[in-house]
Coordinates of N, CA and C in Angstrom, one line a residue:
M5 N -7.7 6.8 -46.4 CA -7.6 5.5 -45.7 C -6.6 5.6 -44.6
R6 N -5.6 6.5 -44.7 CA -4.6 6.6 -43.7 C -5.2 7.0 -42.3
D7 N -6.4 7.7 -42.4 CA -7.0 8.1 -41.2 C -7.8 7.0 -40.4
V8 N -8.0 5.9 -41.1 CA -8.8 4.8 -40.5 C -8.1 4.3 -39.2
P9 N -6.8 3.9 -39.2 CA -6.2 3.4 -37.9 C -6.3 4.4 -36.8
S10 N -6.0 5.7 -37.1 CA -6.1 6.7 -36.0 C -7.5 6.9 -35.5
A11 N -8.5 6.8 -36.4 CA -9.9 6.9 -36.0 C -10.3 5.7 -35.1
I12 N -9.8 4.5 -35.4 CA -10.0 3.3 -34.6 C -9.4 3.5 -33.2
G13 N -8.1 4.0 -33.3 CA -7.4 4.3 -32.0 C -8.2 5.2 -31.1
R14 N -8.7 6.3 -31.7 CA -9.5 7.3 -30.9 C -10.7 6.7 -30.3
G15 N -11.4 5.9 -31.2 CA -12.6 5.2 -30.7 C -12.3 4.3 -29.5
R16 N -11.2 3.5 -29.6 CA -10.8 2.6 -28.6 C -10.5 3.4 -27.3
D17 N -9.8 4.5 -27.4 CA -9.5 5.4 -26.3 C -10.7 5.9 -25.6
R18 N -11.7 6.3 -26.4 CA -13.0 6.8 -25.8 C -13.7 5.7 -25.0
I19 N -13.7 4.5 -25.6 CA -14.4 3.4 -24.9 C -13.6 3.0 -23.6
T20 N -12.3 3.0 -23.7 CA -11.5 2.7 -22.5 C -11.7 3.8 -21.4
G21 N -11.7 5.1 -21.9 CA -11.9 6.1 -20.9 C -13.3 6.1 -20.2
T22 N -14.3 5.7 -21.0 CA -15.7 5.6 -20.4 C -15.7 4.5 -19.4
F23 N -15.1 3.3 -19.7 CA -15.1 2.2 -18.8 C -14.3 2.6 -17.5
Q24 N -13.2 3.3 -17.6 CA -12.4 3.6 -16.5 C -13.2 4.6 -15.6
R25 N -14.0 5.5 -16.2 CA -14.8 6.4 -15.4 C -15.9 5.7 -14.7
R26 N -16.5 4.7 -15.4 CA -17.6 4.0 -14.8 C -17.1 2.9 -13.8
Y27 N -15.9 2.4 -14.0 CA -15.4 1.4 -13.1 C -13.9 1.7 -12.7
P28 N -13.7 2.8 -11.9 CA -12.4 3.1 -11.5 C -11.7 2.0 -10.7
T29 N -10.4 1.9 -10.8 CA -9.7 0.9 -10.1 C -9.3 1.5 -8.7
V30 N -9.4 0.6 -7.7 CA -9.1 1.0 -6.3 C -8.1 0.0 -5.7
A31 N -7.0 0.4 -5.2 CA -6.1 -0.4 -4.5 C -6.5 -0.5 -3.1
V32 N -6.5 -1.7 -2.5 CA -6.9 -2.0 -1.1 C -5.6 -2.5 -0.4
T33 N -5.1 -1.6 0.4 CA -3.8 -1.9 1.1 C -3.9 -2.0 2.6
G34 N -2.9 -2.5 3.2 CA -2.9 -2.7 4.7 C -2.2 -3.9 5.1
M35 N -1.8 -4.0 6.3 CA -1.0 -5.1 6.8 C -1.8 -6.4 6.8
T36 N -1.2 -7.5 6.8 CA -1.8 -8.8 6.8 C -2.7 -9.0 8.1
G37 N -3.9 -9.6 7.9 CA -4.8 -9.8 9.0 C -5.7 -8.7 9.4
V38 N -5.6 -7.6 8.6 CA -6.4 -6.4 9.0 C -7.9 -6.5 8.5
G39 N -8.1 -7.4 7.5 CA -9.5 -7.6 7.0 C -9.8 -7.0 5.7
K40 N -8.8 -6.9 4.8 CA -8.9 -6.2 3.5 C -9.9 -7.0 2.6
T41 N -9.6 -8.3 2.5 CA -10.5 -9.1 1.6 C -11.9 -9.2 2.1
E42 N -12.1 -9.4 3.4 CA -13.5 -9.5 3.9 C -14.2 -8.1 3.7
L43 N -13.5 -7.0 3.9 CA -14.2 -5.7 3.7 C -14.6 -5.6 2.2
V44 N -13.7 -5.9 1.3 CA -14.0 -5.8 -0.2 C -15.2 -6.8 -0.5
D45 N -15.1 -8.0 0.0 CA -16.2 -8.9 -0.3 C -17.6 -8.4 0.2
H46 N -17.6 -7.7 1.3 CA -18.9 -7.1 1.8 C -19.3 -5.9 0.8
L47 N -18.3 -5.1 0.4 CA -18.6 -4.0 -0.5 C -19.2 -4.6 -1.9
C48 N -18.7 -5.7 -2.2 CA -19.1 -6.3 -3.5 C -20.3 -7.3 -3.4
G49 N -20.9 -7.4 -2.2 CA -22.0 -8.2 -2.0 C -21.8 -9.7 -2.1
R50 N -20.6 -10.1 -1.7 CA -20.2 -11.5 -1.8 C -19.6 -12.1 -0.6
A51 N -19.9 -11.5 0.6 CA -19.3 -11.9 1.9 C -19.7 -13.3 2.2
A52 N -18.7 -14.1 2.7 CA -19.0 -15.5 3.1 C -19.6 -15.4 4.5
P53 N -20.6 -16.3 4.8 CA -21.2 -16.3 6.1 C -20.2 -16.5 7.3
G54 N -19.2 -17.3 7.1 CA -18.3 -17.6 8.2 C -17.0 -16.7 8.2
G55 N -17.0 -15.7 7.3 CA -15.8 -14.8 7.2 C -14.8 -15.4 6.2
T56 N -13.6 -14.8 6.2 CA -12.6 -15.2 5.3 C -11.7 -16.2 5.9
S57 N -10.7 -16.7 5.1 CA -9.8 -17.7 5.6 C -8.9 -17.1 6.7
E58 N -8.4 -18.0 7.6 CA -7.4 -17.5 8.6 C -6.1 -17.2 8.1
S59 N -5.7 -17.7 6.9 CA -4.4 -17.4 6.3 C -4.6 -16.3 5.2
G60 N -3.7 -15.4 5.1 CA -3.8 -14.3 4.1 C -3.5 -14.8 2.7
S61 N -4.0 -14.1 1.7 CA -3.7 -14.5 0.4 C -2.3 -14.1 0.0
A62 N -1.6 -14.9 -0.8 CA -0.2 -14.6 -1.2 C -0.2 -13.9 -2.5
V63 N -1.3 -13.7 -3.1 CA -1.4 -13.1 -4.5 C -2.4 -11.9 -4.4
M64 N -2.3 -11.0 -5.4 CA -3.2 -9.9 -5.4 C -4.6 -10.5 -5.9
E65 N -5.6 -10.1 -5.1 CA -7.0 -10.5 -5.4 C -7.7 -9.4 -6.1
R66 N -8.6 -9.9 -7.0 CA -9.4 -8.9 -7.8 C -10.8 -9.1 -7.6
R67 N -11.6 -8.0 -7.4 CA -13.0 -8.1 -7.2 C -13.6 -6.9 -8.0
V68 N -14.9 -7.1 -8.4 CA -15.6 -6.0 -9.1 C -16.9 -5.8 -8.4
R69 N -17.2 -4.5 -8.2 CA -18.5 -4.1 -7.6 C -19.3 -3.4 -8.7
R70 N -20.5 -3.9 -9.0 CA -21.4 -3.3 -10.0 C -22.7 -2.9 -9.4
D71 N -23.3 -1.8 -9.9 CA -24.6 -1.4 -9.4 C -25.6 -1.4 -10.6
R72 N -26.8 -1.0 -10.4 CA -27.8 -1.0 -11.4 C -27.6 0.0 -12.5
R73 N -26.8 1.0 -12.3 CA -26.6 2.0 -13.3 C -25.3 1.7 -14.1
L74 N -24.8 0.5 -14.0 CA -23.7 0.1 -14.7 C -22.4 0.9 -14.3
R75 N -22.3 1.1 -13.0 CA -21.2 1.8 -12.5 C -20.7 0.9 -11.3
G76 N -19.4 1.2 -10.9 CA -18.9 0.4 -9.8 C -17.4 0.6 -9.7
F77 N -16.7 -0.4 -9.1 CA -15.3 -0.3 -8.8 C -14.6 -1.6 -9.1
R78 N -13.4 -1.5 -9.6 CA -12.5 -2.7 -9.7 C -11.5 -2.6 -8.6
F79 N -11.6 -3.6 -7.7 CA -10.7 -3.6 -6.5 C -9.5 -4.4 -6.8
R80 N -8.3 -4.0 -6.3 CA -7.1 -4.7 -6.3 C -6.6 -4.9 -4.9
V81 N -6.8 -6.0 -4.3 CA -6.4 -6.3 -2.9 C -5.0 -6.7 -2.8
V82 N -4.1 -5.9 -2.3 CA -2.7 -6.1 -2.2 C -2.4 -7.0 -1.0
P83 N -1.6 -8.1 -1.2 CA -1.2 -9.0 -0.1 C -0.6 -8.2 1.0
G84 N -0.7 -8.8 2.2 CA 0.0 -8.2 3.4 C 1.5 -8.4 3.4
E85 N 2.1 -7.9 4.5 CA 3.6 -7.9 4.4 C 4.2 -9.3 4.5
N86 N 3.5 -10.3 4.9 CA 4.1 -11.6 4.9 C 4.2 -12.3 3.6
A87 N 3.6 -11.7 2.5 CA 3.6 -12.3 1.2 C 4.8 -11.9 0.4
A88 N 5.5 -12.8 -0.2 CA 6.6 -12.5 -1.0 C 6.2 -11.7 -2.3
T89 N 5.0 -11.8 -2.7 CA 4.5 -11.1 -3.9 C 4.0 -9.6 -3.6
R90 N 4.1 -9.2 -2.3 CA 3.6 -7.9 -2.0 C 4.2 -6.7 -2.7
L91 N 5.5 -6.7 -2.8 CA 6.2 -5.6 -3.4 C 5.8 -5.5 -4.9
G92 N 5.7 -6.7 -5.5 CA 5.4 -6.7 -7.0 C 3.9 -6.2 -7.1
A93 N 3.0 -6.5 -6.2 CA 1.7 -6.0 -6.3 C 1.6 -4.5 -6.1
L94 N 2.4 -4.0 -5.2 CA 2.5 -2.5 -4.9 C 3.0 -1.8 -6.2
D95 N 4.0 -2.4 -6.8 CA 4.5 -1.8 -8.1 C 3.4 -1.8 -9.1
E96 N 2.6 -2.8 -9.2 CA 1.6 -2.9 -10.2 C 0.5 -1.8 -10.0
V97 N 0.0 -1.7 -8.8 CA -1.1 -0.7 -8.6 C -0.7 0.7 -8.5
F98 N 0.6 1.0 -8.2 CA 1.0 2.4 -8.0 C 2.0 2.8 -9.1
H99 N 2.5 1.9 -10.0 CA 3.4 2.4 -11.0 C 3.0 1.8 -12.4
D100 N 2.9 0.5 -12.5 CA 2.7 -0.1 -13.8 C 1.3 0.2 -14.4
D101 N 0.3 0.0 -13.5 CA -1.1 0.3 -13.9 C -1.7 1.1 -12.8
P102 N -1.4 2.4 -12.7 CA -1.8 3.2 -11.5 C -3.4 3.2 -11.3
V103 N -3.7 3.0 -10.1 CA -5.1 3.0 -9.7 C -5.7 4.4 -9.6
D104 N -7.0 4.5 -9.5 CA -7.7 5.8 -9.4 C -7.8 6.3 -7.9
G105 N -7.9 5.3 -7.0 CA -8.1 5.6 -5.6 C -7.5 4.5 -4.7
V106 N -7.4 4.8 -3.4 CA -6.8 3.8 -2.5 C -7.7 3.7 -1.2
L107 N -8.0 2.5 -0.8 CA -8.5 2.2 0.5 C -7.4 1.6 1.3
H108 N -6.9 2.3 2.3 CA -5.9 1.8 3.2 C -6.6 1.4 4.5
V109 N -6.5 0.1 4.8 CA -7.2 -0.5 5.9 C -6.4 -0.6 7.2
V110 N -6.9 -0.1 8.3 CA -6.2 -0.2 9.6 C -7.2 -0.7 10.6
A111 N -6.6 -1.1 11.8 CA -7.5 -1.7 12.8 C -7.1 -1.4 14.2
D112 N -6.3 -0.3 14.4 CA -5.9 0.1 15.8 C -5.2 -1.1 16.5
G113 N -4.4 -1.8 15.9 CA -3.6 -2.9 16.5 C -4.4 -4.2 16.7
L114 N -5.6 -4.3 16.1 CA -6.4 -5.5 16.2 C -6.4 -6.4 15.0
A115 N -5.4 -6.2 14.1 CA -5.3 -7.1 13.0 C -5.0 -8.5 13.5
T116 N -5.6 -9.5 12.9 CA -5.4 -10.9 13.3 C -4.0 -11.3 13.1
G117 N -3.4 -11.9 14.1 CA -2.0 -12.3 14.0 C -1.9 -13.5 13.0
R118 N -1.0 -13.4 12.1 CA -0.8 -14.4 11.1 C 0.6 -15.0 11.2
R119 N 0.7 -16.3 11.0 CA 2.0 -17.0 11.0 C 2.7 -16.7 9.7
L120 N 4.0 -16.9 9.8 CA 4.9 -16.6 8.6 C 4.5 -17.4 7.4
A121 N 4.6 -16.9 6.2 CA 4.4 -17.6 5.0 C 2.9 -18.0 4.8
G122 N 2.0 -17.4 5.5 CA 0.6 -17.6 5.3 C 0.1 -18.9 5.9
T123 N 0.9 -19.5 6.9 CA 0.5 -20.8 7.5 C -0.8 -20.6 8.2
T124 N -1.7 -21.6 8.0 CA -3.0 -21.5 8.5 C -3.0 -21.5 10.0
G125 N -3.9 -20.7 10.6 CA -4.0 -20.6 12.0 C -3.5 -19.2 12.5
P126 N -4.2 -18.7 13.5 CA -3.8 -17.4 14.1 C -2.6 -17.5 14.9
A127 N -1.9 -16.4 15.1 CA -0.7 -16.3 16.0 C -1.0 -15.3 17.1
L128 N -0.4 -15.6 18.3 CA -0.6 -14.7 19.4 C 0.3 -13.5 19.2
V129 N -0.4 -12.3 19.3 CA 0.4 -11.0 19.1 C -0.1 -10.0 20.1
E130 N 0.8 -9.1 20.4 CA 0.4 -8.0 21.3 C -0.2 -6.8 20.5
R131 N -1.1 -6.1 21.1 CA -1.8 -5.0 20.3 C -0.8 -3.9 20.0
E132 N 0.1 -3.6 20.9 CA 1.1 -2.5 20.6 C 2.0 -2.9 19.5
E133 N 2.4 -4.2 19.5 CA 3.2 -4.7 18.4 C 2.5 -4.6 17.1
Q134 N 1.2 -4.9 17.1 CA 0.5 -4.8 15.8 C 0.3 -3.4 15.4
R135 N 0.2 -2.5 16.3 CA 0.1 -1.0 16.0 C 1.4 -0.6 15.3
A136 N 2.6 -1.1 15.9 CA 3.9 -0.7 15.3 C 4.0 -1.3 13.9
R137 N 3.6 -2.5 13.7 CA 3.6 -3.1 12.4 C 2.7 -2.4 11.4
E138 N 1.6 -2.0 11.9 CA 0.7 -1.2 11.0 C 1.3 0.1 10.5
L139 N 2.0 0.8 11.4 CA 2.7 2.0 11.0 C 3.8 1.8 10.0
E140 N 4.6 0.7 10.2 CA 5.6 0.3 9.3 C 5.1 0.0 7.9
D141 N 4.0 -0.7 7.9 CA 3.3 -1.1 6.7 C 2.8 0.2 5.9
W142 N 2.2 1.1 6.7 CA 1.8 2.4 6.1 C 2.9 3.2 5.5
T143 N 4.0 3.2 6.2 CA 5.2 4.0 5.7 C 5.6 3.6 4.3
V144 N 5.6 2.3 4.1 CA 6.0 1.7 2.7 C 4.9 2.1 1.7
T145 N 3.7 2.0 2.1 CA 2.6 2.3 1.1 C 2.5 3.8 0.8
A146 N 2.7 4.6 1.8 CA 2.6 6.0 1.7 C 3.6 6.6 0.7
H147 N 4.8 6.0 0.7 CA 5.8 6.5 -0.3 C 5.3 6.1 -1.7
R148 N 4.7 5.0 -1.9 CA 4.2 4.6 -3.2 C 3.1 5.5 -3.7
I149 N 2.2 5.8 -2.8 CA 1.1 6.7 -3.1 C 1.6 8.1 -3.5
A150 N 2.6 8.6 -2.7 CA 3.1 10.0 -3.0 C 3.8 10.0 -4.4
S151 N 4.5 8.9 -4.7 CA 5.2 8.9 -6.0 C 4.2 8.8 -7.1
M152 N 3.1 8.1 -7.0 CA 2.1 8.0 -8.0 C 1.3 9.3 -8.2
A153 N 1.0 10.0 -7.0 CA 0.2 11.2 -7.1 C 0.9 12.3 -7.8
V154 N 2.3 12.4 -7.6 CA 3.0 13.6 -8.2 C 3.2 13.3 -9.7
R155 N 3.1 12.1 -10.2 CA 3.3 11.8 -11.6 C 2.1 12.1 -12.4
R156 N 0.9 12.0 -11.9 CA -0.3 12.0 -12.7 C -0.9 13.4 -12.8
P157 N -1.7 13.7 -13.9 CA -2.2 15.0 -14.1 C -3.5 15.3 -13.3
H158 N -4.2 14.3 -12.8 CA -5.4 14.5 -12.1 C -5.3 14.0 -10.6
P159 N -6.1 14.5 -9.7 CA -6.0 14.2 -8.3 C -6.2 12.7 -8.0
T160 N -5.6 12.2 -7.0 CA -5.8 10.8 -6.5 C -6.5 11.0 -5.1
W161 N -7.4 10.0 -4.8 CA -8.1 10.0 -3.5 C -7.6 8.8 -2.7
L162 N -7.6 9.1 -1.4 CA -7.2 8.1 -0.4 C -8.3 8.1 0.7
V163 N -8.8 6.9 1.1 CA -9.7 6.7 2.2 C -9.0 5.8 3.2
V164 N -8.7 6.3 4.4 CA -8.2 5.4 5.4 C -9.4 4.8 6.1
V165 N -9.5 3.5 6.0 CA -10.7 2.8 6.6 C -10.3 2.1 7.9
V166 N -10.8 2.7 9.0 CA -10.6 2.1 10.3 C -11.6 1.0 10.6
T167 N -11.1 -0.2 10.4 CA -12.1 -1.3 10.4 C -12.1 -2.0 11.8
K168 N -12.9 -3.1 11.9 CA -13.1 -3.8 13.2 C -13.6 -2.9 14.3
V169 N -14.4 -1.9 14.0 CA -14.8 -1.0 15.0 C -15.8 -1.7 16.0
D170 N -16.3 -2.9 15.6 CA -17.1 -3.6 16.6 C -16.3 -4.0 17.8
L171 N -15.0 -4.0 17.7 CA -14.1 -4.4 18.8 C -13.8 -3.2 19.7
F172 N -14.1 -2.0 19.3 CA -13.9 -0.8 20.2 C -15.0 0.2 19.9
A173 N -16.2 -0.3 20.0 CA -17.4 0.4 19.7 C -17.6 1.7 20.5
D174 N -17.1 1.7 21.7 CA -17.2 2.9 22.6 C -16.2 4.0 22.3
D175 N -15.2 3.6 21.5 CA -14.1 4.6 21.3 C -13.9 4.9 19.8
V176 N -14.9 4.6 19.0 CA -14.8 4.8 17.5 C -14.4 6.2 17.1
D177 N -15.0 7.2 17.6 CA -14.7 8.6 17.3 C -13.3 8.9 17.6
E178 N -12.8 8.5 18.8 CA -11.5 8.8 19.2 C -10.4 8.1 18.4
V179 N -10.7 6.9 18.0 CA -9.7 6.1 17.2 C -9.7 6.7 15.8
V180 N -10.9 7.0 15.3 CA -10.9 7.6 13.9 C -10.1 8.9 13.9
R181 N -10.2 9.7 14.9 CA -9.4 11.0 15.0 C -7.9 10.7 15.0
S182 N -7.5 9.6 15.7 CA -6.1 9.3 15.8 C -5.5 8.9 14.5
Y183 N -6.3 8.5 13.5 CA -5.8 8.2 12.2 C -6.0 9.3 11.2
S184 N -6.4 10.5 11.7 CA -6.7 11.6 10.8 C -5.5 12.6 10.7
P185 N -5.4 13.3 9.6 CA -4.4 14.3 9.4 C -4.5 15.4 10.5
G186 N -3.4 15.9 11.0 CA -3.4 16.9 12.0 C -3.7 16.4 13.4
S187 N -3.8 15.1 13.6 CA -4.1 14.5 14.9 C -2.9 14.6 15.9
G188 N -1.7 14.7 15.3 CA -0.5 14.7 16.2 C -0.1 13.3 16.6
T189 N -0.8 12.2 16.1 CA -0.4 10.9 16.4 C 0.7 10.4 15.4
P190 N 1.4 9.3 15.6 CA 2.4 8.9 14.6 C 1.8 8.6 13.3
F191 N 0.6 8.0 13.2 CA -0.1 7.8 11.9 C -0.5 9.1 11.3
G192 N -1.1 10.0 12.1 CA -1.5 11.3 11.6 C -0.4 12.1 11.1
D193 N 0.8 12.0 11.8 CA 2.0 12.7 11.3 C 2.4 12.2 9.9
R194 N 2.3 10.9 9.7 CA 2.7 10.3 8.4 C 1.7 10.8 7.3
L195 N 0.4 10.9 7.7 CA -0.5 11.5 6.7 C -0.2 12.9 6.3
D196 N 0.2 13.7 7.3 CA 0.6 15.1 7.1 C 1.8 15.1 6.1
E197 N 2.8 14.2 6.4 CA 4.0 14.1 5.5 C 3.6 13.7 4.1
L198 N 2.7 12.8 4.0 CA 2.2 12.3 2.6 C 1.6 13.5 1.9
R199 N 0.7 14.2 2.6 CA 0.0 15.4 1.9 C 1.0 16.4 1.5
A200 N 2.1 16.6 2.3 CA 3.1 17.6 1.9 C 3.9 17.1 0.7
L201 N 4.2 15.8 0.7 CA 5.0 15.3 -0.5 C 4.2 15.3 -1.8
A202 N 2.9 14.9 -1.7 CA 2.1 14.8 -2.9 C 1.5 16.1 -3.3
G203 N 1.2 17.0 -2.3 CA 0.6 18.3 -2.6 C -0.9 18.1 -2.3
A204 N -1.5 19.1 -1.6 CA -2.9 19.0 -1.2 C -3.8 18.9 -2.4
A205 N -3.4 19.6 -3.4 CA -4.3 19.6 -4.6 C -4.3 18.3 -5.4
K206 N -3.2 17.5 -5.1 CA -3.0 16.2 -5.8 C -3.6 15.1 -5.1
L207 N -3.9 15.2 -3.8 CA -4.4 14.1 -3.0 C -5.4 14.5 -2.0
S208 N -6.6 13.9 -2.0 CA -7.6 14.1 -1.0 C -7.6 12.9 0.0
I209 N -7.8 13.2 1.2 CA -7.7 12.2 2.3 C -9.0 12.2 3.1
D210 N -9.6 11.0 3.3 CA -10.7 10.8 4.2 C -10.4 9.7 5.1
V211 N -11.1 9.7 6.3 CA -10.9 8.7 7.3 C -12.3 8.3 7.7
L212 N -12.6 7.0 7.5 CA -14.0 6.5 7.8 C -13.9 5.2 8.6
P213 N -14.9 5.0 9.5 CA -15.0 3.7 10.3 C -15.7 2.7 9.5
A214 N -15.4 1.4 9.8 CA -16.1 0.3 9.1 C -15.9 -1.0 9.9
C215 N -16.7 -2.0 9.6 CA -16.5 -3.3 10.1 C -17.2 -4.3 9.2
S216 N -16.7 -5.5 9.2 CA -17.3 -6.5 8.3 C -17.9 -7.6 9.1
H217 N -17.0 -8.6 9.5 CA -17.5 -9.7 10.4 C -17.7 -9.1 11.8
L218 N -18.9 -9.4 12.4 CA -19.2 -8.9 13.7 C -18.9 -9.9 14.8
D219 N -18.2 -9.4 15.8 CA -17.9 -10.2 17.0 C -18.7 -9.6 18.2
G220 N -19.7 -10.3 18.7 CA -20.6 -9.8 19.8 C -21.7 -8.9 19.2
D221 N -22.3 -8.2 20.2 CA -23.4 -7.3 19.8 C -23.2 -5.8 20.0
A222 N -21.9 -5.4 20.1 CA -21.6 -4.0 20.3 C -22.0 -3.2 19.1
V223 N -21.9 -3.8 17.9 CA -22.4 -3.1 16.7 C -23.4 -4.0 16.0
S224 N -24.6 -3.4 15.7 CA -25.6 -4.2 15.1 C -25.4 -4.4 13.6
T225 N -26.1 -5.3 13.0 CA -25.9 -5.5 11.6 C -26.3 -4.3 10.8
A226 N -27.4 -3.6 11.3 CA -27.8 -2.3 10.6 C -26.7 -1.3 10.7
Q227 N -26.1 -1.1 11.8 CA -25.0 -0.1 12.0 C -23.8 -0.5 11.1
R228 N -23.5 -1.8 11.1 CA -22.4 -2.3 10.2 C -22.7 -1.9 8.7
D229 N -23.9 -2.2 8.3 CA -24.3 -1.8 6.9 C -24.2 -0.3 6.7
A230 N -24.6 0.5 7.7 CA -24.6 1.9 7.5 C -23.1 2.4 7.4
Y231 N -22.2 1.8 8.1 CA -20.8 2.1 7.9 C -20.3 1.8 6.5
L232 N -20.7 0.7 6.0 CA -20.3 0.3 4.6 C -21.0 1.1 3.6
D233 N -22.2 1.5 3.8 CA -22.9 2.4 2.9 C -22.2 3.8 2.8
A234 N -21.8 4.3 4.0 CA -21.2 5.6 4.0 C -19.8 5.5 3.3
L235 N -19.1 4.4 3.4 CA -17.9 4.3 2.7 C -18.1 4.2 1.2
E236 N -19.0 3.4 0.8 CA -19.3 3.3 -0.6 C -19.8 4.6 -1.2
T237 N -20.6 5.4 -0.5 CA -21.1 6.7 -0.9 C -19.9 7.6 -1.1
R238 N -19.0 7.6 -0.2 CA -17.9 8.6 -0.3 C -17.0 8.2 -1.5
M239 N -16.8 6.9 -1.7 CA -16.0 6.4 -2.9 C -16.7 6.9 -4.2
A240 N -18.0 6.8 -4.2 CA -18.8 7.2 -5.4 C -18.6 8.7 -5.7
Q241 N -18.7 9.5 -4.6 CA -18.5 10.9 -4.7 C -17.1 11.2 -5.2
L242 N -16.1 10.6 -4.7 CA -14.7 10.9 -5.1 C -14.5 10.4 -6.5
S243 N -15.2 9.4 -7.0 CA -15.1 8.9 -8.4 C -15.9 9.6 -9.4
G244 N -16.8 10.6 -8.9 CA -17.7 11.3 -9.8 C -18.9 10.5 -10.2
H245 N -19.3 9.5 -9.5 CA -20.5 8.7 -9.8 C -21.7 9.4 -9.3
V246 N -21.6 10.4 -8.4 CA -22.8 11.1 -7.9 C -22.5 12.6 -7.8

């Protein structure tokens, strides 16, 4: 009879392990206004026709993506830097309940300007200023990722998602390269530092283009969907789904 509780515990662990393999958790990080929630809503098949709210969420949002094979992802969308709850959310996804992978969303300085404290309505911002904020935001997140990666026994994956490519459709390849390891750019240098801190065997890094809401006709709906399909396919490969 003494073996019954331990047998129950082992059974619970097996069930939990199976669920985590089928539905790995993914932190979605990036500065406010970069389009994290809208991107995840598209990946989960629940995008709103008019896009997302002009004000960023002040709390961590949760979404679940399911497919016909009973596999998918559990997304944790971390608030942007204007939210007082951001640091607590970062602690949760990288320390308290570590995620399996990370989507870090960037937009080459084209993140929507947001007023302080999530006040509704866009704010006028300079693109170079947004690029600088994006780099500051990544520096904070990268330290958390490195700390998580060195603690765990299995590798962590990171996909840098260069979104809003419909706004620079003629320069997509060049911009994606600027966010890649070894590019020699400030962001690329930070990725190289992260890989050195975490260890190449502990952390895989991919950089992929994407867009959600389309402005103008520079990118077609079919191309937008192809970007999202490529992102989801890579996530599935990294999670062992395919």
